[in-house]
Tab-separated table of C-alpha atoms in Angstrom:
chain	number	residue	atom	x	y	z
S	289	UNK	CA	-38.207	-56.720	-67.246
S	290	UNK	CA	-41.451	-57.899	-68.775
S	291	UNK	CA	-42.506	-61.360	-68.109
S	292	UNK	CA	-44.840	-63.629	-70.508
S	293	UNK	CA	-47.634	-65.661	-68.148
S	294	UNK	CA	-47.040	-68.676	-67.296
S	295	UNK	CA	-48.735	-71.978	-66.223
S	296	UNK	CA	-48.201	-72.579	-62.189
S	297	UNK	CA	-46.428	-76.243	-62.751
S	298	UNK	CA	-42.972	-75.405	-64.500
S	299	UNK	CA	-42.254	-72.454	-61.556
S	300	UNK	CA	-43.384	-74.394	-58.912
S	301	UNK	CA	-41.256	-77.552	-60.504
S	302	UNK	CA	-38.363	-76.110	-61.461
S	303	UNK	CA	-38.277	-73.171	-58.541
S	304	UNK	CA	-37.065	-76.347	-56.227
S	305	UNK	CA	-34.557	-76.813	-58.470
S	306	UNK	CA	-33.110	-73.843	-59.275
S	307	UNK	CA	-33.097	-72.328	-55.278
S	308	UNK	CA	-32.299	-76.133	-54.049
S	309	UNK	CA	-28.914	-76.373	-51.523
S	310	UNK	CA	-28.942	-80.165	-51.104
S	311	UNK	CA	-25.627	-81.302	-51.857
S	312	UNK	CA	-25.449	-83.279	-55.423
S	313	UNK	CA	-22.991	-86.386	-55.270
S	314	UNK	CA	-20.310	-86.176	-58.454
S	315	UNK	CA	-17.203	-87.983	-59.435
S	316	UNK	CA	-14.939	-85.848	-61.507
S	317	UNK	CA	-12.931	-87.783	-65.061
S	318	UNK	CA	-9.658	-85.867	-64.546
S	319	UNK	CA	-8.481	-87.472	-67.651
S	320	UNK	CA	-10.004	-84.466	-69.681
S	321	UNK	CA	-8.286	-81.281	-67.260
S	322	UNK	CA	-4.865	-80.625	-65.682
S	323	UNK	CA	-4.310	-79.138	-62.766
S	324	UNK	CA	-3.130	-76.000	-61.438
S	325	UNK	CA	-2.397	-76.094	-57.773
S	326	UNK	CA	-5.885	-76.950	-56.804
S	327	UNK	CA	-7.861	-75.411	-59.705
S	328	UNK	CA	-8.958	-78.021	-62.405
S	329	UNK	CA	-8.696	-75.684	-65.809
S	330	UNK	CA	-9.551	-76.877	-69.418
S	331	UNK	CA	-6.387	-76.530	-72.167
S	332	UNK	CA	-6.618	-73.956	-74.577
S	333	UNK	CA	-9.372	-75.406	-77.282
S	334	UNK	CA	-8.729	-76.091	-80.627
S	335	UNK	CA	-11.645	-75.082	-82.153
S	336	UNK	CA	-13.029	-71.423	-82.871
S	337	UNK	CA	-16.136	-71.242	-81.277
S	338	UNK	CA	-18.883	-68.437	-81.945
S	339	UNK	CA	-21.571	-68.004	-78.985
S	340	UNK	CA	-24.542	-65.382	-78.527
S	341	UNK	CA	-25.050	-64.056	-74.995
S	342	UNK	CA	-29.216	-64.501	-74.520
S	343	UNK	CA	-31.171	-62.877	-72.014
S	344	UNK	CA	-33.613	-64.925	-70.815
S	345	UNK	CA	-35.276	-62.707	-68.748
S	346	UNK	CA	-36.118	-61.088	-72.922
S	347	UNK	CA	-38.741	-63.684	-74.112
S	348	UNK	CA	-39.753	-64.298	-78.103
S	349	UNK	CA	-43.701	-64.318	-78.822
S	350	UNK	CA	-45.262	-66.945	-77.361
S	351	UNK	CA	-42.168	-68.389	-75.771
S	352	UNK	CA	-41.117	-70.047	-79.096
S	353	UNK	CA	-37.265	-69.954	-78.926
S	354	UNK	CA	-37.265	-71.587	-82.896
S	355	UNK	CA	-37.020	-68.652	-84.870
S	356	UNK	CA	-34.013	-67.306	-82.883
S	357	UNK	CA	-32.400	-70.695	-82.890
S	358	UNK	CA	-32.709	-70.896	-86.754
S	359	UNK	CA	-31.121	-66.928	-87.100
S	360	UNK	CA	-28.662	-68.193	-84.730
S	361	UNK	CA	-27.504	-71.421	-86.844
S	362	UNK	CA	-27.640	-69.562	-90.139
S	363	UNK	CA	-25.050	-67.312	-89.693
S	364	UNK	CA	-22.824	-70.117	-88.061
S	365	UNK	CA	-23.411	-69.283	-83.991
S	366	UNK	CA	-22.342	-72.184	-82.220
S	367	UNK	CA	-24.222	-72.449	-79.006
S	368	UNK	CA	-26.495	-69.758	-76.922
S	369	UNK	CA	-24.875	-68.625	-73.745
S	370	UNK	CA	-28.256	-68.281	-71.526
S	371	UNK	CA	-27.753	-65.097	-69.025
S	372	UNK	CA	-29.486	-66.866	-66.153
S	373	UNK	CA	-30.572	-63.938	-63.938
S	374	UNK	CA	-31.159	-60.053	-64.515
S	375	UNK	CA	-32.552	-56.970	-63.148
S	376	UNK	CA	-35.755	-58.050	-61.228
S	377	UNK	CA	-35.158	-61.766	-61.392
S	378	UNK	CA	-37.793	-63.728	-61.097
S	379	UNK	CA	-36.134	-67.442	-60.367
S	380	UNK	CA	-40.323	-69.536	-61.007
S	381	UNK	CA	-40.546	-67.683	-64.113
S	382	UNK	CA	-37.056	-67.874	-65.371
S	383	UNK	CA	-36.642	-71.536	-64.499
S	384	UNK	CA	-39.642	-72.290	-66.526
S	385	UNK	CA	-38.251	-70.472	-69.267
S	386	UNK	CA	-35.077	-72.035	-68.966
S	387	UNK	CA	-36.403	-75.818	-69.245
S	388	UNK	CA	-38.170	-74.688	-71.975
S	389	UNK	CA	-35.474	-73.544	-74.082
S	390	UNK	CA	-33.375	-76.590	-73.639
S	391	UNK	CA	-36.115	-78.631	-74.687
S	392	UNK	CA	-36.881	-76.597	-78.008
S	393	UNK	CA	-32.864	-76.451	-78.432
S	394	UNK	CA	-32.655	-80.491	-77.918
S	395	UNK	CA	-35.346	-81.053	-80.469
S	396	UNK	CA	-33.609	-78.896	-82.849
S	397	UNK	CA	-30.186	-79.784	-82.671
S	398	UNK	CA	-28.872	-76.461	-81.181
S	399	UNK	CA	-26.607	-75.953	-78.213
S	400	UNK	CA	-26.802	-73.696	-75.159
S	401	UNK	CA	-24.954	-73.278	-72.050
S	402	UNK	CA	-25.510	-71.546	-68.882
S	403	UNK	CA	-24.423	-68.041	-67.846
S	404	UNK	CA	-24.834	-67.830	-64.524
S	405	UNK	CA	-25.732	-63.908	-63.841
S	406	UNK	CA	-24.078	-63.443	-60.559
S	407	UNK	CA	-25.716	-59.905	-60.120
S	408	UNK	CA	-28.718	-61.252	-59.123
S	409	UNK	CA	-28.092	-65.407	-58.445
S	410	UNK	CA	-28.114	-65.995	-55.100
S	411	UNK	CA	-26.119	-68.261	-54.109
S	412	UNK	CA	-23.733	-71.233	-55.403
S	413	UNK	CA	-26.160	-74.403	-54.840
S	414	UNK	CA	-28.101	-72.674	-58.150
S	415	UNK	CA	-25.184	-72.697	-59.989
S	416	UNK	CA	-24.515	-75.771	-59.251
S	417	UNK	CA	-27.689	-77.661	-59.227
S	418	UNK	CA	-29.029	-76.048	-62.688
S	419	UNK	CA	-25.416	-77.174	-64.306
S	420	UNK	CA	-26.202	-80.736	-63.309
S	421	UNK	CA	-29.664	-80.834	-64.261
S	422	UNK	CA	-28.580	-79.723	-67.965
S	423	UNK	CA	-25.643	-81.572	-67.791
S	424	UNK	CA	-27.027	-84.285	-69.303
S	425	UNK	CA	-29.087	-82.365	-72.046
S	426	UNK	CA	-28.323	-83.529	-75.651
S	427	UNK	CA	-29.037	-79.474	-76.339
S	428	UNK	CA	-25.572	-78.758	-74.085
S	429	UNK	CA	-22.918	-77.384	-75.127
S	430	UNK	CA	-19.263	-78.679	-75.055
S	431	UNK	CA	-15.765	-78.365	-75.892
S	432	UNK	CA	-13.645	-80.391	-77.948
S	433	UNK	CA	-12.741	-82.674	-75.091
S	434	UNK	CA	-16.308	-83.286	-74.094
S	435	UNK	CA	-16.387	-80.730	-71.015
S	436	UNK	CA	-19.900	-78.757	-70.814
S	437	UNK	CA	-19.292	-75.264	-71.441
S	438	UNK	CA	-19.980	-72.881	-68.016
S	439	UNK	CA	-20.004	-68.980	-67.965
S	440	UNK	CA	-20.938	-66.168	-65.896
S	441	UNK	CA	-21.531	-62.535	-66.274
S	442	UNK	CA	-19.924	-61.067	-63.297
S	443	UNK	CA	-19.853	-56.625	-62.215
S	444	UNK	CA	-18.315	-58.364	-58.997
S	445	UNK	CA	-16.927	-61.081	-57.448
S	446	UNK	CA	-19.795	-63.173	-56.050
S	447	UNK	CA	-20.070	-64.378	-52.532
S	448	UNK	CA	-18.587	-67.974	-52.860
S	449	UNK	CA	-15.506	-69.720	-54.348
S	450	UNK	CA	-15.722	-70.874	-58.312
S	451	UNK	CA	-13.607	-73.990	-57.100
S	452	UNK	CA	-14.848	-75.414	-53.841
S	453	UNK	CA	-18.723	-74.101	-54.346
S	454	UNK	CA	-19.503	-74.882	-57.693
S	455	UNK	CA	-16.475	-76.742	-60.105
S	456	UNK	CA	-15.901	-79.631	-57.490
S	457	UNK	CA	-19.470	-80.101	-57.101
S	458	UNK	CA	-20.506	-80.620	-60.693
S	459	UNK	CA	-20.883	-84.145	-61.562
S	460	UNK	CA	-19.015	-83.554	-65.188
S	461	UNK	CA	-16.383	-82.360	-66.650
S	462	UNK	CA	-16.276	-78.519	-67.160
S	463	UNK	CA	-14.832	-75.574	-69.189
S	464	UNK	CA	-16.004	-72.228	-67.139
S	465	UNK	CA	-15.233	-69.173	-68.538
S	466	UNK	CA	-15.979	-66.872	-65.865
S	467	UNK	CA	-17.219	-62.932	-67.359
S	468	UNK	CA	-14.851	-59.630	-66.174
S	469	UNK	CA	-15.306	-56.383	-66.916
S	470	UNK	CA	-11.793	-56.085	-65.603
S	471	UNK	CA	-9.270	-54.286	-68.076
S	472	UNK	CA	-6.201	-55.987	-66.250
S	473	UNK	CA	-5.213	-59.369	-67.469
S	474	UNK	CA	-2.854	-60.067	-64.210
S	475	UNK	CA	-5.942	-58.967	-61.963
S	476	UNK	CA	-8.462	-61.159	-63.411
S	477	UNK	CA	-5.685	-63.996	-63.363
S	478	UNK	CA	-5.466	-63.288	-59.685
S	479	UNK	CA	-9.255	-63.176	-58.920
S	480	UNK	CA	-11.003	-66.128	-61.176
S	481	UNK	CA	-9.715	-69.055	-59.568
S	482	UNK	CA	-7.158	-69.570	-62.045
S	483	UNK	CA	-9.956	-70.084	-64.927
S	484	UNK	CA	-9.763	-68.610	-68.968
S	485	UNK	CA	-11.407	-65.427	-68.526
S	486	UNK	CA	-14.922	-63.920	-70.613
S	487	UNK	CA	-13.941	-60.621	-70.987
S	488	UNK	CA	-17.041	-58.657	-71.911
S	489	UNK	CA	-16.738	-54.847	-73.873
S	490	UNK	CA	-15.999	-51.963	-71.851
S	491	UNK	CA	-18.159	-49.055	-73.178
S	492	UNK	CA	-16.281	-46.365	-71.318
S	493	UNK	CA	-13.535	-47.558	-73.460
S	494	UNK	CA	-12.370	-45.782	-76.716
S	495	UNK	CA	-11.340	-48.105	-79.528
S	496	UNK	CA	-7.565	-47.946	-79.085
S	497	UNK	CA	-8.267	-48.593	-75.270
S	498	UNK	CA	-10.224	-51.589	-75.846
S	499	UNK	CA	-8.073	-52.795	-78.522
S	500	UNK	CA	-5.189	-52.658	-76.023
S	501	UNK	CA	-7.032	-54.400	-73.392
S	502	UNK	CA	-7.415	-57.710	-75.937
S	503	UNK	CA	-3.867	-57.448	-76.964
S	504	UNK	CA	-3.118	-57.369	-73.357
S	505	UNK	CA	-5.676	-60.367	-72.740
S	506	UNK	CA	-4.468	-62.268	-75.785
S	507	UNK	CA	-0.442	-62.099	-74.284
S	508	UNK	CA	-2.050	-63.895	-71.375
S	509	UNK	CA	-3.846	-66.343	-73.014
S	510	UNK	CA	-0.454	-67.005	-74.836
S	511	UNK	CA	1.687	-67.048	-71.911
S	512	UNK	CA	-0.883	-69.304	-69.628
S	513	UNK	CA	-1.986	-71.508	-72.424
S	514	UNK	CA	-5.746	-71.159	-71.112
S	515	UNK	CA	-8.390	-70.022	-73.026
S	516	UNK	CA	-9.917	-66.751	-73.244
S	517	UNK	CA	-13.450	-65.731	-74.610
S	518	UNK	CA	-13.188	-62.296	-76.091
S	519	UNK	CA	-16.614	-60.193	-76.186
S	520	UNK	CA	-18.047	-58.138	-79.534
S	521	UNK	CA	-21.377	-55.997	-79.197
S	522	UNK	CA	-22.583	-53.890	-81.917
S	523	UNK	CA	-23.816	-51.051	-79.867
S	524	UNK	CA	-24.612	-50.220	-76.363
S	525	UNK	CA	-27.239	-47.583	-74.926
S	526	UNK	CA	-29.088	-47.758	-71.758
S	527	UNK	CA	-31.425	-45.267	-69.666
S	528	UNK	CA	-33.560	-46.915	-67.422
S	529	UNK	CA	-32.741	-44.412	-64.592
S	530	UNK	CA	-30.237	-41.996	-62.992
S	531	UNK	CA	-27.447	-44.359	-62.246
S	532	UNK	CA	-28.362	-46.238	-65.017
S	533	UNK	CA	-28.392	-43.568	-68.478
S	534	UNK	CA	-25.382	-44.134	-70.490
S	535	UNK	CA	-23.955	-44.541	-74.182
S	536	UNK	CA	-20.189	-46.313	-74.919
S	537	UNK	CA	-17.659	-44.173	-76.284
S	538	UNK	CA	-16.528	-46.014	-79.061
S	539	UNK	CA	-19.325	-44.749	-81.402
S	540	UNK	CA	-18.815	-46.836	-84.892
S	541	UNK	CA	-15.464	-48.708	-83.632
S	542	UNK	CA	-17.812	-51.029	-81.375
S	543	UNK	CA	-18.399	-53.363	-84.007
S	544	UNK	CA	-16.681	-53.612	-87.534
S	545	UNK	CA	-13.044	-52.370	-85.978
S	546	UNK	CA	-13.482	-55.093	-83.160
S	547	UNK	CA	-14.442	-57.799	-85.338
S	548	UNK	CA	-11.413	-56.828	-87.418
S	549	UNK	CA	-9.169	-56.579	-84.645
S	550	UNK	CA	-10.102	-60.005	-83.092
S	551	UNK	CA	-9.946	-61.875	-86.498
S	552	UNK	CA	-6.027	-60.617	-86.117
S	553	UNK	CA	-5.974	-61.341	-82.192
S	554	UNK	CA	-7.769	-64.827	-82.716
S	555	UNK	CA	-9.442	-65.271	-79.080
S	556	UNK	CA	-10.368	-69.036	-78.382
S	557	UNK	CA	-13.763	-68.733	-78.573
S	558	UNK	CA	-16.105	-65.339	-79.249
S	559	UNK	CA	-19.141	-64.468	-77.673
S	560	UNK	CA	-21.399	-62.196	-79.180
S	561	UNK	CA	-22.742	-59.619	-76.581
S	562	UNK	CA	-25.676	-60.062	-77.196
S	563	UNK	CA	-28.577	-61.643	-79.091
S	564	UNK	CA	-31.357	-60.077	-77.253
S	565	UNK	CA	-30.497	-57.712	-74.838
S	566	UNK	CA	-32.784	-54.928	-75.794
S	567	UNK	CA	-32.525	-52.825	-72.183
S	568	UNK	CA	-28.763	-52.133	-73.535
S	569	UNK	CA	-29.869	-51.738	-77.021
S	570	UNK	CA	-26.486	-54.795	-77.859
S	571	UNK	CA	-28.639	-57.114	-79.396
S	572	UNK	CA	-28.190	-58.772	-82.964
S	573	UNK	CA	-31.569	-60.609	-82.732
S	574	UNK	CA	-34.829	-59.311	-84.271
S	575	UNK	CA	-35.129	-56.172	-82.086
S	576	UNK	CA	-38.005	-55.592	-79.187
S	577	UNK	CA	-41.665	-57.425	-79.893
S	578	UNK	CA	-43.238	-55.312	-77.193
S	579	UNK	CA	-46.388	-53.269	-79.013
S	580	UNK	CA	-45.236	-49.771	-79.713
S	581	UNK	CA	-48.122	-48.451	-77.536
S	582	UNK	CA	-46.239	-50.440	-74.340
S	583	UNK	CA	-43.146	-49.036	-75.458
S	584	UNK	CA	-44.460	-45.535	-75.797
S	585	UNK	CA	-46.007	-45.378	-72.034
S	586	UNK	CA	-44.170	-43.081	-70.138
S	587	UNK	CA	-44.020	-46.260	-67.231
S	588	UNK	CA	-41.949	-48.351	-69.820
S	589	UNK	CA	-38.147	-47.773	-68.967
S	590	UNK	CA	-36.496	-49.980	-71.372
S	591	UNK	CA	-38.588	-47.817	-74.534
S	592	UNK	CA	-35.996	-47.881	-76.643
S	593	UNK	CA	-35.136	-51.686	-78.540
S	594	UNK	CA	-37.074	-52.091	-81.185
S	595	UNK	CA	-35.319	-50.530	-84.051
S	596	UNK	CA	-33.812	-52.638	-86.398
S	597	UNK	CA	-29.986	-54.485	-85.827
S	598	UNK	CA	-30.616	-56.750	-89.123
S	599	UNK	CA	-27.234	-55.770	-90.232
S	600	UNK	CA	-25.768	-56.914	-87.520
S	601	UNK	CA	-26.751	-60.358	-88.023
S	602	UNK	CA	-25.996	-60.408	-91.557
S	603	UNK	CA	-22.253	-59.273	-91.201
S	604	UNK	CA	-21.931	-61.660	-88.154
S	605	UNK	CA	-22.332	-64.560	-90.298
S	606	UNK	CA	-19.146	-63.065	-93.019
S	607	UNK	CA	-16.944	-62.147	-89.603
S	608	UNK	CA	-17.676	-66.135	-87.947
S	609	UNK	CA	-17.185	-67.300	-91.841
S	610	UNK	CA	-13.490	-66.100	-91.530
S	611	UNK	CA	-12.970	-66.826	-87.716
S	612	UNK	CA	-13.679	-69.809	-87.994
S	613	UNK	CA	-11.591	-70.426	-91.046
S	614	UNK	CA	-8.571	-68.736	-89.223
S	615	UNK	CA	-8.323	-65.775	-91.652
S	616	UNK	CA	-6.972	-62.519	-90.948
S	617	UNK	CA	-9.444	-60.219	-92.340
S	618	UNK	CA	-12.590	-60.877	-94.680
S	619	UNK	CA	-12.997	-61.440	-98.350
S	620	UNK	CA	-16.381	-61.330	-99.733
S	621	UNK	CA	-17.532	-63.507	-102.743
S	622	UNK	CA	-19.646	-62.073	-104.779
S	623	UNK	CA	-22.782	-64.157	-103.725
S	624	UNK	CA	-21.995	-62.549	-100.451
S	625	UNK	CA	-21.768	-58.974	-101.330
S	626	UNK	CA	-23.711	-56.452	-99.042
S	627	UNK	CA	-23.758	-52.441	-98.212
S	628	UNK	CA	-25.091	-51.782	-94.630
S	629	UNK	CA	-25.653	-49.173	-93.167
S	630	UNK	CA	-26.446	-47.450	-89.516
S	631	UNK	CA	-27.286	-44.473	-87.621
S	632	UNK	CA	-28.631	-42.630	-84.885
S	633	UNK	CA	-32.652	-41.365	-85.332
S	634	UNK	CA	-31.900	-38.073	-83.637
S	635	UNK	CA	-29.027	-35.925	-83.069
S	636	UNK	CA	-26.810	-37.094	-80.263
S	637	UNK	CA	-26.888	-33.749	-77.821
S	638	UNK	CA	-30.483	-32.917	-77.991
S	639	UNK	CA	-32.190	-34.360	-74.934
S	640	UNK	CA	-36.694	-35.637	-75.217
S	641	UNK	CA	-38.645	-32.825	-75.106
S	642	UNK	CA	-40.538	-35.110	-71.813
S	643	UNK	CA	-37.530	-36.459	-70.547
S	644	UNK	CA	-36.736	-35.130	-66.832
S	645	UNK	CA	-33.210	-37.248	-67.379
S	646	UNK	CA	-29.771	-35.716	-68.344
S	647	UNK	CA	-28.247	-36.368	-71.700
S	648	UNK	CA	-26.581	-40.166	-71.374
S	649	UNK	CA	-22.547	-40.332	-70.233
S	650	UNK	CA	-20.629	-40.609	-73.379
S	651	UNK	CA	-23.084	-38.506	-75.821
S	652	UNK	CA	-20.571	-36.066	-76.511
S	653	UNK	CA	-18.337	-38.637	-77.941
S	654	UNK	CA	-21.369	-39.799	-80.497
S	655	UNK	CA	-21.062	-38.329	-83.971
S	656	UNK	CA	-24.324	-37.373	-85.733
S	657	UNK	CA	-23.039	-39.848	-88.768
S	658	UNK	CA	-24.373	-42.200	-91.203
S	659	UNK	CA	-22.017	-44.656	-91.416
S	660	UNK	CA	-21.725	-47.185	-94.304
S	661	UNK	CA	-20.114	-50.614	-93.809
S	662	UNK	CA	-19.271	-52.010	-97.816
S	663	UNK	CA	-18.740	-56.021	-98.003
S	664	UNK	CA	-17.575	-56.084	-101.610
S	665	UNK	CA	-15.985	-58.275	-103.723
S	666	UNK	CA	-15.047	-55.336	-106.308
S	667	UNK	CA	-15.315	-51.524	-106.163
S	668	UNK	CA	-18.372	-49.600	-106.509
S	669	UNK	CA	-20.041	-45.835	-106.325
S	670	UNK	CA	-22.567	-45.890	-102.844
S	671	UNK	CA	-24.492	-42.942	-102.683
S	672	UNK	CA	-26.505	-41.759	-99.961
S	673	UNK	CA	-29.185	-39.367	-99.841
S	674	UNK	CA	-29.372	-37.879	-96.507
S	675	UNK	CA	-32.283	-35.733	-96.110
S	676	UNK	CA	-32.655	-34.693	-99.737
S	677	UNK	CA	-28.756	-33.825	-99.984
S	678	UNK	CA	-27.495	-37.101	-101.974
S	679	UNK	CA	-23.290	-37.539	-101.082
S	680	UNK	CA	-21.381	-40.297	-102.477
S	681	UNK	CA	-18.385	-42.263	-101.649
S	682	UNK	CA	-15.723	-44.743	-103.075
S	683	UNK	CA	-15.530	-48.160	-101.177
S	684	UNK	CA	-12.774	-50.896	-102.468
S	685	UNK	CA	-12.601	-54.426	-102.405
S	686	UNK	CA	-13.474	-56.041	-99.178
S	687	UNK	CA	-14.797	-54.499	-95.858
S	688	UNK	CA	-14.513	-50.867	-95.409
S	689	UNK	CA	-16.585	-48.213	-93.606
S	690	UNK	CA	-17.528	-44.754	-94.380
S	691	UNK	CA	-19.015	-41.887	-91.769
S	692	UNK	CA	-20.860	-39.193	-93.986
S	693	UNK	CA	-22.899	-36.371	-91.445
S	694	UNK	CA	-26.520	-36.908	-91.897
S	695	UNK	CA	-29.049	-34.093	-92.348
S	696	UNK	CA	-33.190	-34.692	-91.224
S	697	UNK	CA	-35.147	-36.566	-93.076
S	698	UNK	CA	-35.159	-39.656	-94.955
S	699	UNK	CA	-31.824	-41.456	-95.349
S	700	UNK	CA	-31.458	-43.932	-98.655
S	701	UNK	CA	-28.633	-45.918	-99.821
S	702	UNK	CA	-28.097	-46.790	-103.740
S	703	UNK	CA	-24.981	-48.414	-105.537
S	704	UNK	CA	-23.151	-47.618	-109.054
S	705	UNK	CA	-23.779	-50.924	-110.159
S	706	UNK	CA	-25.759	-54.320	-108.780
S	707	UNK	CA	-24.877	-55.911	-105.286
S	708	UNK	CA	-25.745	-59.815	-104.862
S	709	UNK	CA	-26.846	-59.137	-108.301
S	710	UNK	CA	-29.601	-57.311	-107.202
S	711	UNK	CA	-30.094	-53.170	-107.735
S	712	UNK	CA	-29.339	-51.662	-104.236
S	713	UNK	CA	-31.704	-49.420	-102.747
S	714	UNK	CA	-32.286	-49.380	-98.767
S	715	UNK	CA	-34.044	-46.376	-97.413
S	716	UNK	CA	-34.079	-46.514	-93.380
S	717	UNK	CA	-36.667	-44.283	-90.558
S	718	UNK	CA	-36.186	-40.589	-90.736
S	719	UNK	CA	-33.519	-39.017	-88.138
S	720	UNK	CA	-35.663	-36.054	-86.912
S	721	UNK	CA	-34.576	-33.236	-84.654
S	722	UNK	CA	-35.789	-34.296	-81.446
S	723	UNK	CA	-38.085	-37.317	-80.024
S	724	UNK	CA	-40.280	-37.002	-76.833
S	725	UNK	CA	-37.903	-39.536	-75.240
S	726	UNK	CA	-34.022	-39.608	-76.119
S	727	UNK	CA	-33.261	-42.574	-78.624
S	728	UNK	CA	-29.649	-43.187	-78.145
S	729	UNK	CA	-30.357	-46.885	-79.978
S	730	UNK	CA	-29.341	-47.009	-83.563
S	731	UNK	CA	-30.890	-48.870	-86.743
S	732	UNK	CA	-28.988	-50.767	-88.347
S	733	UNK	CA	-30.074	-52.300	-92.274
């Protein structure tokens, strides 16, 4: 991951803290959990909560965390859930980083909360003494009992016990929600200390799979009364190596069927995975800052996250709109009326003309699509024109999506009549026949 430079007296500060095992001395207020055997676990909330998963080994230009707080709040995000750890961690760096986002957040008025990354944390006593040294930060979030929020982002099960390591040695109150990638409800019940699970997306999945695995997640929830975080990304993509080159399978079911699906489901809380994460391509943030040039040096493995997830954020803020209002599905007002659209820049099974990797897992499963997401509050003609070749389609009412095959060249969007009151016309970047590099990233506008 790329790293900003930094002055020497944050990572030398805040290293000691983050890497520190000295004991911390707590007194736990049961008055806010019950208890489970000997696992303290937070009731189901009452409140929908929206959260952003941000990397912060990603950093905005010149480490000013404002304009991503301000996206963030606009389209109703709650709280950033700070992925604390990464591929080539650097703890000096990170830490700095870290104390400097909770001190932008507090003088802002935005949340955050810590996700521990327990790929690459290395042991509890960071955990532990990072929670308590935020604990106290007007900038952290909490639940509607006053219990700080805790997550993690977990592959595997990390080398000490969620209970006895970290919960009994925070000094507050806490909700942890630890991550899965688990598609089995009773297994993560039997290995998360008895905790409401994260459960991220599974992008070996197909839609119906993944839908099954919330339904089976939400019965849980129901039967266990504890809360569960449900995951939504709006695209995944990654090729930074040979174990490491993949695509999801669920093509354009990733994001507007999920959204729909949990809106129905109606997790406790939703975490949007992610904000920033532009080495997976799942981010709903402005997209990669990094020069072009960087990006276009054959030593740059992440090369491929800085085309344009706008949409993304804009629909985010119509799907938390009715989430948080407890609806079903979305209705659009007119002052809210948008067409989006996204797509692919290259054809899905045609590999870089320089690239000495294989064509990602799951590319046969991608469709070489446009696909066109209406938010409309009444009917209307889109058209697109798709290379020259101009194809048109019917949306109604509401939230539909349409999948027309693209052709090369430019691809432009127009409308029958005005959207927002405003004559529609997007065009987006040309889809060409083949890139020196594979792009499996979409834009999104």
């Amino acid at each position: 991951m790329r790293v900003s430079q930094l002055t020497a007296i944050y990572g030398s500060l805040l290293i000691a803290l983050a890497t520190s095992v000295t004991s911390v001395a707590h007194t736990h207020h049961h008055e806010h959990v019950r208890r489970d055997g000997d696992i303290s676990i937070t009731q189901a909330p009452t409140s929908p909560l929206v959260f952003a998963h941000y990397m912060i080994s990603f950093q905005p230009p010149n480490l000013d965390y404002s304009n991503d707080i301000n996206l963030a709040r606009a389209a109703g995000i709650d709280a950033f859930a700070v992925n604390y750890g990464g591929t080539d961690a650097s703890w000096p760096f990170f830490a700095s980083y870290l104390d400097t986002f909770y001190k932008q957040a507090e003088k802002m008025g935005f949340k955050l909360f810590l996700c521990m990354d327990t790929t690459s944390v290395p042991d509890a006593a960071m955990v532990v003494n990072l929670t308590n040294f935020y604990a106290g930060s007007s900038a952290q979030m909490k639940d509607d009992k006053g219990n700080i929020f805790l997550s993690s982002f977990e592959t595997n099960a990390p080398p000490w016990n969620w209970q006895t390591d970290v919960i009994d040695n925070i000094k507050v109150p806490v909700t942890f929600l630890p991550g899965t990638i688990s598609e089995d409800p009773e297994y993560t019940a039997a290995t998360d200390d008895g905790f409401g699970p994260f459960t991220w997306v599974h992008p070996a999945s197909d839609v119906s799979q993944e839908n099954a695995t919330d339904t089976a997640f939400a019965a849980q929830r129901t039967s266990t009364s504890k809360a569960w975080m449900a995951g939504v990304a709006p695209w995944f993509f990654k090729r930074m190596g040979a174990d490491e080159n993949w695509s999801h399978a669920q093509d354009s079911g990733i994001w507007l069927d999920r959204w729909m699906s949990l809106l129905k489901i109606k997790p406790n809380y939703i975490e949007i995975v992610t904000w920033n994460d532009f080495g997976e391509c799942s981010y709903i943030g402005p997209s990669d800052p990094t020069s072009p040039s960087i990006l276009a040096q054959t030593s740059t493995t992440d090369y491929y996250g800085n085309l344009d997830h706008s949409a993304f954020l804009k629909m985010t803020a119509i799907f938390i709109k009715a989430f948080k209002a407890g609806d079903t599905t979305v209705t659009v007002s007119p002052d809210e009326e948008d067409i989006f659209f996204f797509y692919r820049i290259q054809p899905a099974l045609t590999n870089g003309a320089t690239d000495s990797l294989p064509l990602p897992e799951n590319a046969t499963l991608l469709q070489d699509n446009v696909y066109i997401l209406p938010f409309l509050a009444s009917e209307a003609t889109i058209y697109l024109d798709t290379g020259g070749k101009t194809i048109s389609m019917e949306a109604p009412v509401g939230v539909s999506k349409g999948s027309i095959p693209w052709s090369l060249g430019n691809q432009t969007i127009t409308a029958s009549r005005s959207i927002n009151g405003a004559t529609l016309n997007k065009t987006g970047p040309a889809i060409v026949s083949q890139l020196p590099r594979y792009q499996g990233n979409v834009v999104a506008l």
